[in-house]
XYZ file of C-alpha atoms in Angstrom:
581
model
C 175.436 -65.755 23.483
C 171.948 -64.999 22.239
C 170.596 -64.016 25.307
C 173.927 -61.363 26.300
C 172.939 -60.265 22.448
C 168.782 -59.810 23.423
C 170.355 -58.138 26.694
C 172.725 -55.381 24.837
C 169.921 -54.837 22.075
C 167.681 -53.537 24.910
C 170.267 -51.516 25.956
C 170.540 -49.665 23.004
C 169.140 -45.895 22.739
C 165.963 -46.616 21.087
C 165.118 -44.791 17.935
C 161.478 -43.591 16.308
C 161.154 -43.754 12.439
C 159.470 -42.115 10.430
C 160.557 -42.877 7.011
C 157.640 -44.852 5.847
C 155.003 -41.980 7.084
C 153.269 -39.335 4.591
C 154.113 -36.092 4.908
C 151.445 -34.649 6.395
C 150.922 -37.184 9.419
C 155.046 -37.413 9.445
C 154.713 -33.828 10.649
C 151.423 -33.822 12.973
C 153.073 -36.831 14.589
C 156.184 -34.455 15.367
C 154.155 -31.530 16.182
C 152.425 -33.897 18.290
C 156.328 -35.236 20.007
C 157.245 -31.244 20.042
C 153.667 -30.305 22.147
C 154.726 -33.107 24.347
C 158.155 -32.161 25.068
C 156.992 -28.084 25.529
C 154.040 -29.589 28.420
C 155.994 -31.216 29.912
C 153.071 -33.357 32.229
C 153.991 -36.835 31.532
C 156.970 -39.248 30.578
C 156.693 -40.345 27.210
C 158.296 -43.917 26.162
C 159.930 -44.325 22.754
C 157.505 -48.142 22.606
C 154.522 -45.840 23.156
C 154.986 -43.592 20.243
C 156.223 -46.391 18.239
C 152.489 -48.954 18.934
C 150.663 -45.555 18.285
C 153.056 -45.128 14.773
C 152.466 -49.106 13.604
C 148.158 -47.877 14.034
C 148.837 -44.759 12.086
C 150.107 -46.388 9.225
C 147.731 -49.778 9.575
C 144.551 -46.973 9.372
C 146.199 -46.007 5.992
C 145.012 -41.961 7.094
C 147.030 -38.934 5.424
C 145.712 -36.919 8.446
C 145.165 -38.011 11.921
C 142.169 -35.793 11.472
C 140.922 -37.694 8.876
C 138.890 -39.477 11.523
C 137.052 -37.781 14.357
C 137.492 -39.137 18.535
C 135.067 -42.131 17.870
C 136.748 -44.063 15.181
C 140.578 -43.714 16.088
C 139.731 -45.774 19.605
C 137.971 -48.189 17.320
C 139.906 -48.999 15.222
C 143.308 -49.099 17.933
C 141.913 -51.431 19.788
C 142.593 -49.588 22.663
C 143.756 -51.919 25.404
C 143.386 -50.778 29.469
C 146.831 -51.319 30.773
C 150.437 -50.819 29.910
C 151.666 -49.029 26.802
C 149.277 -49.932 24.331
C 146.330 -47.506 25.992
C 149.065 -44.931 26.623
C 149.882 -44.771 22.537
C 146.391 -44.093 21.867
C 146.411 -41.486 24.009
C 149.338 -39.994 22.637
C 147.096 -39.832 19.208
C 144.194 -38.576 21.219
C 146.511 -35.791 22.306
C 148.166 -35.096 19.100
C 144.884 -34.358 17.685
C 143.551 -32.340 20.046
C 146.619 -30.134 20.158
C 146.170 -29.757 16.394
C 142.361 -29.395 16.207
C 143.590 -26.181 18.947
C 146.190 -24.980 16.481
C 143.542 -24.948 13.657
C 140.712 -22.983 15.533
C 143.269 -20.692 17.405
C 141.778 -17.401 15.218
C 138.208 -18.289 16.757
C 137.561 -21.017 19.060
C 134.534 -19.971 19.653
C 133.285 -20.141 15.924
C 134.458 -23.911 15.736
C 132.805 -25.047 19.223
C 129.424 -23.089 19.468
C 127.417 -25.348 16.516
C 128.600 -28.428 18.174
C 126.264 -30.639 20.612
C 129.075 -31.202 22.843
C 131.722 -28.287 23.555
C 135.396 -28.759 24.628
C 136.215 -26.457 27.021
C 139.706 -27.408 27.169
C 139.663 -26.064 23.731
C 138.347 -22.581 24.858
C 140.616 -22.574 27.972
C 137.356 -22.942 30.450
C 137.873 -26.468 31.871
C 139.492 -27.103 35.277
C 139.317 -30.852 36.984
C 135.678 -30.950 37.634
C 134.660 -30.149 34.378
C 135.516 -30.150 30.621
C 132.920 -30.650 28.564
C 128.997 -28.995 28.313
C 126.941 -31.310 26.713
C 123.564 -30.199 24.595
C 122.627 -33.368 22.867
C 119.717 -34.513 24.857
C 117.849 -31.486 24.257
C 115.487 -32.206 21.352
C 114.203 -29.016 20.314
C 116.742 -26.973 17.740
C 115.498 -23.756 18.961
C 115.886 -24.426 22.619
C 119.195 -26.557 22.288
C 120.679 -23.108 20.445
C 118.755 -20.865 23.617
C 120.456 -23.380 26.131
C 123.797 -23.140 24.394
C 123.429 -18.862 24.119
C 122.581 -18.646 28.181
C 126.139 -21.269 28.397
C 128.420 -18.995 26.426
C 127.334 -15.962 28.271
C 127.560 -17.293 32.059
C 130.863 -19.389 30.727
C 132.247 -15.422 29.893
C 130.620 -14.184 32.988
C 133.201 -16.143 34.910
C 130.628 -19.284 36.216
C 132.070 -22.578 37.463
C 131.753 -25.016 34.045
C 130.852 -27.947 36.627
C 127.803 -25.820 37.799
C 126.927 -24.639 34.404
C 126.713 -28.473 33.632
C 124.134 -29.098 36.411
C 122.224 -25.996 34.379
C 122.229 -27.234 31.625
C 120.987 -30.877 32.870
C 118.123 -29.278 34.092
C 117.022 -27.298 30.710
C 117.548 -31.298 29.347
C 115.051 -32.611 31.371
C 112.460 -29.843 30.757
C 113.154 -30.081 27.346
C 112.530 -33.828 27.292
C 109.362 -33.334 29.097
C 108.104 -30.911 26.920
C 108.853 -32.790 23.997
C 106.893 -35.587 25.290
C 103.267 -33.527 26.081
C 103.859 -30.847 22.527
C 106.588 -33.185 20.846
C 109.899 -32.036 19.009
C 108.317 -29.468 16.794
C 106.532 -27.659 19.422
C 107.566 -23.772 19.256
C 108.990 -21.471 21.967
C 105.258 -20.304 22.569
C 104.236 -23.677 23.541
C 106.592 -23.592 26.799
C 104.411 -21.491 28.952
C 103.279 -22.174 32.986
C 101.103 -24.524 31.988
C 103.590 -26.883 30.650
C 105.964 -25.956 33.516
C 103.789 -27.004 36.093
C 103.152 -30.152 35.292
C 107.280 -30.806 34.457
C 107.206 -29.853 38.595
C 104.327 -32.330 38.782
C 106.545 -34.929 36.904
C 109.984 -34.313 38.888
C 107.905 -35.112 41.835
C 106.239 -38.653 39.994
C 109.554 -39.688 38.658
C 111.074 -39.820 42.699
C 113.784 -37.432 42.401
C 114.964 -36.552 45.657
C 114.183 -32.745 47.070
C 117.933 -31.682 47.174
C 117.847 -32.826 43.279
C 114.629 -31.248 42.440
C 115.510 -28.246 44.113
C 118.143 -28.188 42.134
C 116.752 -28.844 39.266
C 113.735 -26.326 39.421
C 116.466 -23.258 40.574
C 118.289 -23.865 37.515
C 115.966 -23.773 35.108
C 114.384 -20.437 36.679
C 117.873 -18.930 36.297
C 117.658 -20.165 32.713
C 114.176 -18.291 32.148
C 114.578 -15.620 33.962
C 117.971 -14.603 31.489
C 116.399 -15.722 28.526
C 113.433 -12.956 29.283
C 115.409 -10.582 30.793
C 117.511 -10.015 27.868
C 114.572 -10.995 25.020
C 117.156 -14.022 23.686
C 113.665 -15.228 22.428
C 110.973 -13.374 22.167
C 108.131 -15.590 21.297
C 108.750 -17.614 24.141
C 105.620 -17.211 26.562
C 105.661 -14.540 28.797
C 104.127 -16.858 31.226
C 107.189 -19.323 31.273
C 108.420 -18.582 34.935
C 109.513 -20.422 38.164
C 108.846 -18.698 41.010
C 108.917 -20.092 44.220
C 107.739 -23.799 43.007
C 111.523 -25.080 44.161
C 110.989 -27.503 46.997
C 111.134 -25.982 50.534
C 114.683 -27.500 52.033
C 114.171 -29.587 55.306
C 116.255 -28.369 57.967
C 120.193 -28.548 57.842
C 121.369 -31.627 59.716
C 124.395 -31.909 61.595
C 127.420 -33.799 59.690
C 129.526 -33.537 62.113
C 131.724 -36.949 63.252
C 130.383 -37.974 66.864
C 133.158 -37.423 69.693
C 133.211 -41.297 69.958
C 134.422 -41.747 66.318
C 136.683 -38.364 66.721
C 138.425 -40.414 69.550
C 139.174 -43.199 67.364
C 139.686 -41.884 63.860
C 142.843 -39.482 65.827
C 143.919 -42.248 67.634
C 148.232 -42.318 66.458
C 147.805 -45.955 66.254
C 144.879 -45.527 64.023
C 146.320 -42.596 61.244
C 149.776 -44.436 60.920
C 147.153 -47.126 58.981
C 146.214 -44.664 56.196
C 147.980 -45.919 52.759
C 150.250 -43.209 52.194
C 152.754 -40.860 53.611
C 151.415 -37.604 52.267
C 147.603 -39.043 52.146
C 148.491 -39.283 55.980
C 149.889 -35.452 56.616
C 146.291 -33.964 54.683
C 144.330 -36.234 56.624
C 146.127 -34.317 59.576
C 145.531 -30.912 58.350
C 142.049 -31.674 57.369
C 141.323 -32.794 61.166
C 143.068 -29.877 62.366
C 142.329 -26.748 59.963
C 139.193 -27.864 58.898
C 139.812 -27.168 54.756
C 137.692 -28.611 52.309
C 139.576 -31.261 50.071
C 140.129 -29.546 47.118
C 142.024 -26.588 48.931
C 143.667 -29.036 50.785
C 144.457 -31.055 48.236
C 145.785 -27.713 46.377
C 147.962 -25.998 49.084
C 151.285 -24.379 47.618
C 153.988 -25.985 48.599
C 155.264 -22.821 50.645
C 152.277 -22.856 53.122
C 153.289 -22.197 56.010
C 154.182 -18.270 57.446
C 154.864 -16.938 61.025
C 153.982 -13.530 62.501
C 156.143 -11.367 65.004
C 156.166 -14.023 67.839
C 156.941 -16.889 65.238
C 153.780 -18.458 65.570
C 152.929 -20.720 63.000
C 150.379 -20.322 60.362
C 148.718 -22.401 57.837
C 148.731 -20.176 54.686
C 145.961 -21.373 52.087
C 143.510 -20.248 49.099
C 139.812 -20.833 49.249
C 139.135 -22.266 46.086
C 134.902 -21.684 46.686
C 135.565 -17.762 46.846
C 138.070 -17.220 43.665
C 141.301 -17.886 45.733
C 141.190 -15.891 48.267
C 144.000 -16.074 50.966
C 142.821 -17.362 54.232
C 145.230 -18.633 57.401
C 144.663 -20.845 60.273
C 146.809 -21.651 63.157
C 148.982 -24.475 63.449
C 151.367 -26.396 66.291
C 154.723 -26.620 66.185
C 153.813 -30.410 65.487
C 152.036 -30.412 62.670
C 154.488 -27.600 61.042
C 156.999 -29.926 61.089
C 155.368 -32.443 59.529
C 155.023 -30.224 57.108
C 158.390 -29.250 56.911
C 159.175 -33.265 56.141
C 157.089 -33.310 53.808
C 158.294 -30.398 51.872
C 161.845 -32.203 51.938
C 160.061 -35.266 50.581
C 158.556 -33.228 47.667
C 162.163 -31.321 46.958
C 163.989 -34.913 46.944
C 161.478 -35.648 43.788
C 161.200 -32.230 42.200
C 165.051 -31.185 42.637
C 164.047 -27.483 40.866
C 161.151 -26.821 42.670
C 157.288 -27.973 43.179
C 154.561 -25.800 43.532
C 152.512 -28.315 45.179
C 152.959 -29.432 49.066
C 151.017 -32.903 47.198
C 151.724 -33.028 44.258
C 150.133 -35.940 42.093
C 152.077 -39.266 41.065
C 151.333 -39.353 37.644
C 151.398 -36.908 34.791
C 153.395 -34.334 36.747
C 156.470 -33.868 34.954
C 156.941 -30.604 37.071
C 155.081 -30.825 39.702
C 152.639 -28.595 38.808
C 149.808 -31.182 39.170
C 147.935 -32.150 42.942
C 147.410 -35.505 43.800
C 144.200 -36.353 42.654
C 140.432 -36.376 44.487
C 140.167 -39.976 43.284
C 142.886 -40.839 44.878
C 142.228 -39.357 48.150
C 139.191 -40.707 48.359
C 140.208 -44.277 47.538
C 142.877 -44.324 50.373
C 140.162 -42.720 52.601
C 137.812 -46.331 51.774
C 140.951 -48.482 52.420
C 141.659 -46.682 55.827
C 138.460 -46.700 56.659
C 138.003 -50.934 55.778
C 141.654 -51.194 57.774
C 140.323 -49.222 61.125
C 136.764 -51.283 60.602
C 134.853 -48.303 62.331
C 131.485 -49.108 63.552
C 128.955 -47.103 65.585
C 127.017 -48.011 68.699
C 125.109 -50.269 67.272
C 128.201 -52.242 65.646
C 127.127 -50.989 62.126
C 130.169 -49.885 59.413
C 130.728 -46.199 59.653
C 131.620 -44.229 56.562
C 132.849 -40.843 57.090
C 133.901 -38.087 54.374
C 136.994 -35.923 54.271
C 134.564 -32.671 54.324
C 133.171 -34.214 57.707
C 136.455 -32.766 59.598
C 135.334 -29.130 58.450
C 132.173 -30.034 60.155
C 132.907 -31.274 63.322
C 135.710 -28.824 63.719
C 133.386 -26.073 63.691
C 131.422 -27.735 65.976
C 134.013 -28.168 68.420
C 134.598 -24.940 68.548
C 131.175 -23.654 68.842
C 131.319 -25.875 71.811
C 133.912 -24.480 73.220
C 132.646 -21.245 73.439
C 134.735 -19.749 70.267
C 132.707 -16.685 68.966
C 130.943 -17.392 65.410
C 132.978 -13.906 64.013
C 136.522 -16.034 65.115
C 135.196 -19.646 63.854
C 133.579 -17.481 60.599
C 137.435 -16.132 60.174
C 139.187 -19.356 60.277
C 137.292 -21.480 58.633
C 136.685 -18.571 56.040
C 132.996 -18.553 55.304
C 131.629 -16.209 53.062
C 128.782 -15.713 54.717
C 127.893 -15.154 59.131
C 125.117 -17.137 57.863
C 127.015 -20.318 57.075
C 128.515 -20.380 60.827
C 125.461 -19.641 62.142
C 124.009 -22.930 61.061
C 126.525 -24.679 63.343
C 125.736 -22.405 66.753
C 122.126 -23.395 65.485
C 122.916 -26.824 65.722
C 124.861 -26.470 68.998
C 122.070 -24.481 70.616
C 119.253 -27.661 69.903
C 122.395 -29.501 71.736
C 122.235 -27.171 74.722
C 118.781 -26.982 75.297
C 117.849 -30.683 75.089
C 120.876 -31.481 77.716
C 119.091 -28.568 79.835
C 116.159 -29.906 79.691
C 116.890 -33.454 80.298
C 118.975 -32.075 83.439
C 117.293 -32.112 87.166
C 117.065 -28.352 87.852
C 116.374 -27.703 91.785
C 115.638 -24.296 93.356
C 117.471 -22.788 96.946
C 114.896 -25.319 98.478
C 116.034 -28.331 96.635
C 112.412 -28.752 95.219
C 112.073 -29.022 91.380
C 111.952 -25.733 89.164
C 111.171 -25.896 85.559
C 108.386 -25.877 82.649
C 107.716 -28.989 80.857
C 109.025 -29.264 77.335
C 105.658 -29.482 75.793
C 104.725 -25.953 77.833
C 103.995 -23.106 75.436
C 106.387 -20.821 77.265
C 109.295 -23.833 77.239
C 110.593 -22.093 74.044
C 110.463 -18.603 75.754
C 111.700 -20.202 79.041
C 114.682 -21.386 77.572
C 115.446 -18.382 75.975
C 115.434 -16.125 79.081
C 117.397 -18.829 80.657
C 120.242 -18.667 77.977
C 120.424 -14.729 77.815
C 120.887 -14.658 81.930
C 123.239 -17.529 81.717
C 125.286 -15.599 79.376
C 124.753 -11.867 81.382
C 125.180 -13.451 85.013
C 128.275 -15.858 85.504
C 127.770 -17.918 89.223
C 130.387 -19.916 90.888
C 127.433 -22.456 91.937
C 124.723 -21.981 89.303
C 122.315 -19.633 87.637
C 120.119 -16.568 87.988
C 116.641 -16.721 87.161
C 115.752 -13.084 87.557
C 114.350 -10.718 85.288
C 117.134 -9.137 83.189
C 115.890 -6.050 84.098
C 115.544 -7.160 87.733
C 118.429 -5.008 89.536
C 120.447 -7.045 92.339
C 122.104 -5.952 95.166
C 123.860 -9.126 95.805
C 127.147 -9.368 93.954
C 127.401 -12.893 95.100
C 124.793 -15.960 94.424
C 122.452 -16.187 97.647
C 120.490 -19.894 98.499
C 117.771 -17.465 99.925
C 116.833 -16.147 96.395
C 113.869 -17.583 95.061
C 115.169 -17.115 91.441
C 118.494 -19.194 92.442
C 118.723 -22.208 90.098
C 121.166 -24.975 89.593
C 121.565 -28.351 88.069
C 124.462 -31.090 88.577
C 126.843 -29.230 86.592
C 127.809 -27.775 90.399
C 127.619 -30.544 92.373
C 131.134 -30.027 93.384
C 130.492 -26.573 94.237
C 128.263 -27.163 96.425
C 129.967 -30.497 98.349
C 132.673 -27.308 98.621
C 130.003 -24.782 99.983
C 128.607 -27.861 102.702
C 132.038 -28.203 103.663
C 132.967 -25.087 104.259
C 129.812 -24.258 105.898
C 130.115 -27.221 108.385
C 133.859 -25.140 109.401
C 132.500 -22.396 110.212
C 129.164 -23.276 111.905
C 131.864 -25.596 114.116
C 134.253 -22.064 114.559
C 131.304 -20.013 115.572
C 130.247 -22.397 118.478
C 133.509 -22.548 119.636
C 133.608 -18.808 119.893
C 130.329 -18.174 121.252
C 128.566 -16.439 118.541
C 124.946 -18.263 118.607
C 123.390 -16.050 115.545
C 126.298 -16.720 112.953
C 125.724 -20.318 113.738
C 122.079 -20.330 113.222
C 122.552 -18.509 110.220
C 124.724 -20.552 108.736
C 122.812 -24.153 110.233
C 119.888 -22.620 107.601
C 122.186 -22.367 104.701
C 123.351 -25.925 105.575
C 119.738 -27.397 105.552
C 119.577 -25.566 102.056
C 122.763 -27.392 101.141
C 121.633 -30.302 101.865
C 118.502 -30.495 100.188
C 120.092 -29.174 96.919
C 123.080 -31.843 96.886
C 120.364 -34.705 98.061
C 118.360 -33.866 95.057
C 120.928 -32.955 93.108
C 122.817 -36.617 93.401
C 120.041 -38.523 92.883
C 120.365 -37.697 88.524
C 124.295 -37.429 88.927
C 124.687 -40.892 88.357
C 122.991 -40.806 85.409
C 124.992 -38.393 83.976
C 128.540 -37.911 82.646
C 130.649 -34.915 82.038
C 131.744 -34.854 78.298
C 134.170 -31.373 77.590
C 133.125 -30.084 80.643
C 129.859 -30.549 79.964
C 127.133 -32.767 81.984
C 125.316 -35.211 79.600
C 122.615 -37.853 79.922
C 123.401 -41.540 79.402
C 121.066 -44.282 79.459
C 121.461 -46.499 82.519
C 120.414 -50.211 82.220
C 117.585 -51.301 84.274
């Protein structure tokens, strides 16, 4: 009987009291309920307002703002699982949505003096960023210059999560400084002297040179503001960064190698990742090529046809204020789409605006899943598939890898940068150029490694180390892309005028590699008919032309198969591969 009774009190709808509550907190506490009900981004339990209610009245407050964000997790004992954490943050939240009623007039007023500034409070943050932190900068004066340049590129429209990196940088100048002149050292103290040996320092203290590049391009941004619009005068008219940033090594390819390509699209190997709609973005993101965030961001109507019903992946780029960008899709992977929207719909009856829209604290849907997240599932997949290069060696890969390789796949396969620079959406020809860069270095180290004969089977080409290689290669690629052979290339001139229109063995600029071995096994072939057909028929001169252009044939294909063995054709391409001795 007592345990039916324990059974039906559960069952009971539960009730919150209040009765024993001061005014004032009695009615921040139901602001707090009413702010929770009007978001709408999480589930609130009756036991979690109830734990955070028995704190309220054990702390003896008449305000919850009678103590700031330090002491209330202090003194609630906040615990890391279950309810107990969630009821302090349901006072956390409460007070913030109060401390946001009370500066509504002037946000900017309340947040500006302060070390550390709540941009969720100013309507600024997004989910990279939400708070600007000045605190480690020890002088007053340039703590209040570093928080002036803030609020102006915050209004200017600048990404808070880069503004942070800015204003890491003025930290450790500031620091620095502080340590030669020390904390009371004025504006006119900071002059080139004192910046030059910070860049001595950043170099001592082993930053790396993406970070100290970085570093030194912020803090010129920072100076060259602060004197452009005289924020403080006596600040030495020496204090500039010019080019002192650290030269950046050359880009280096991030694409995934085709041998880890073929495995990580294996069917057998994505039906391993963790979840269902983790699963579909890993899709898209091998296909389209988005970066995560835009990925993880897509609206759940994302997919449009044009006049032949084509399908199209409809998205925003994220990097370049939202603008709308489209890439192709199959039929396939629209589908899979399409499931996944009736997933979402089953969950979010009224609507979603997300195609993934995040587990937790998403009332409405109006939240994606998480970066975290993603990334998390990517480690487990990645532990489950236990990827290893060459060598045998763990492989970790990155979601913003599949951009990368994609656009190297299609730079190999010909695509034109203005079509690849459309699709994937860059802002800049310069930022697809880097991959036909890297394709090009691809290119010309396979053409060099490759046995190139001339019409007399004898070897023709400059060594690598030649001055003119560079030059060689480049005359090579421009005929290779004006003159198209069935059986190799033309090594004339540009300017040199022709009046073959088909390739000629005779031609002393003929040139060919392995690539058209087949070719010319055809050619032999069908020379060997017809040098047969003109004996038979009497006509002595055709065959002795043709017996020459056989000898030629021969030579070429004898010198021609003794590097095809060590080579292998890889997207119609011929590569080297190391042969065991």
């Amino acid at each position: 009987m007592i345990e039916w009774f324990g059974r039906l009190e559960l069952r009971r709808d539960p009730y919150i009291r209040f009765h024993d509550l001061g005014r004032q907190v009695r009615l921040e506490v139901q602001f707090g309920l009413q702010c929770r009900a009007d978001i709408r981004d999480r589930h609130t339990a009756p036991r979690t307002v109830t734990r955070a209610l028995s704190w309220i009245r054990e702390s003896g407050v008449r305000s919850l703002m009678d103590w700031d964000e330090t002491q209330w997790p202090k003194f609630c004992r906040v615990a890391r699982k279950g309810y107990q954490s969630l009821s302090y943050s349901f006072i956390r939240d409460t007070r913030f949505e109060l401390q946001r009623l009370l500066i509504a007039d002037d946000p900017w007023a309340d947040q500006f003096p302060r070390d550390s500034w709540d941009l969720r409070l100013l309507d600024l943050a997004n989910e990279d960023c939400c708070r600007l932190h000045f605190g480690g900068i020890p002088q007053p004066w340039l703590r209040d210059l570093a928080k002036r340049w803030a609020r102006w590129r915050l209004t200017r429209g600048s990404n808070p999560a880069g503004l942070t990196l800015g204003v890491q940088a003025i930290t450790r100048l500031a620091r620095h400084f502080a340590e030669i002149d020390g904390v009371d050292a004025g504006p006119a103290a900071l002059d080139r002297a004192r910046i030059e040996t910070w860049l001595a320092a950043l170099q001592t203290d082993g930053h790396s040179e993406r970070s100290r590049s970085r570093t030194v391009n912020c803090v010129g941004v920072f100076l060259r503001d602060v004197h452009r619009y005289e924020w403080q005068p006596d600040l030495a008219r020496s204090a500039f960064i010019y080019d002192d940033a650290p030269t950046p090594r050359g880009l280096k390819p991030r694409f995934i190698p085709e041998h880890l390509m073929r495995q990580l699209e294996a069917p057998e190997a994505v039906a391993q990742f963790p979840s269902d709609d983790g699963r579909l973005l890993l899709k898209i993101l091998m296909a389209c090529g988005l970066r995560t965030k835009d990925a993880r961001w897509l609206p759940f109507d994302c997919i449009v046809r044009d006049a032949e019903n084509n399908p199209y992946l409809a998205w925003l780029n994220r990097k370049i204020h939202d603008r709308p960008a489209f890439f192709p899709l199959s039929e396939d992977l629209a589908a899979e789409i399409g499931r996944q929207q009736q997933a979402v719909l089953e969950r979010f009856p009224q609507g979603c605006k997300r195609l993934f829209p995040a587990s937790l604290k998403n009332v409405d849907g109006s939240k994606p899943v998480s970066d975290r997240r993603m990334r998390d599932h990517l480690a487990i997949w990645l532990e489950r598939l236990s990827l290893t290069d060459e060598h045998g060696q763990p492989v970790k890969v990155t979601f913003h890898q599949f951009r990368h390789t994609l656009a190297t796949r299609m730079i190999n396969a010909d695509v034109p940068q203005p079509v690849i620079q459309t699709l994937l959406d860059h802002m800049s020809p310069a930022m697809t150029a880097v991959y036909a860069k890297l394709h090009d270095k691809t290119l010309r180290r396979h053409w060099e490694n490759a046995l190139k004969v001339n019409h007399e089977g004898q070897e023709a080409e400059i060594a690598a180390n030649h001055p003119l290689s560079g030059a060689a290669w480049a005359k090579m690629s421009l005929v290779r892309a004006k003159v198209t052979l069935p059986n190799g290339y033309c090594g004339a001139p540009v300017q040199t005028d022709c009046e073959y229109a088909n390739p000629c063995l005779d031609c002393r600029f003929f040139i060919t590699t392995s690539d058209f071995l087949q070719q010319h096994r055809q050619q032999r072939q069908e020379t060997n008919e017809l040098i047969t057909q003109a004996e038979q028929a009497g006509l002595a001169r055709v065959a002795e032309k043709n017996c020459r252009t056989l000898g030629k044939l021969d030579k070429i294909i004898s010198a021609l198969e003794e590097t095809a063995g060590n080579q292998i054709v890889v997207g119609g391409r011929v590569e080297d591969v190391d042969v065991p001795s």
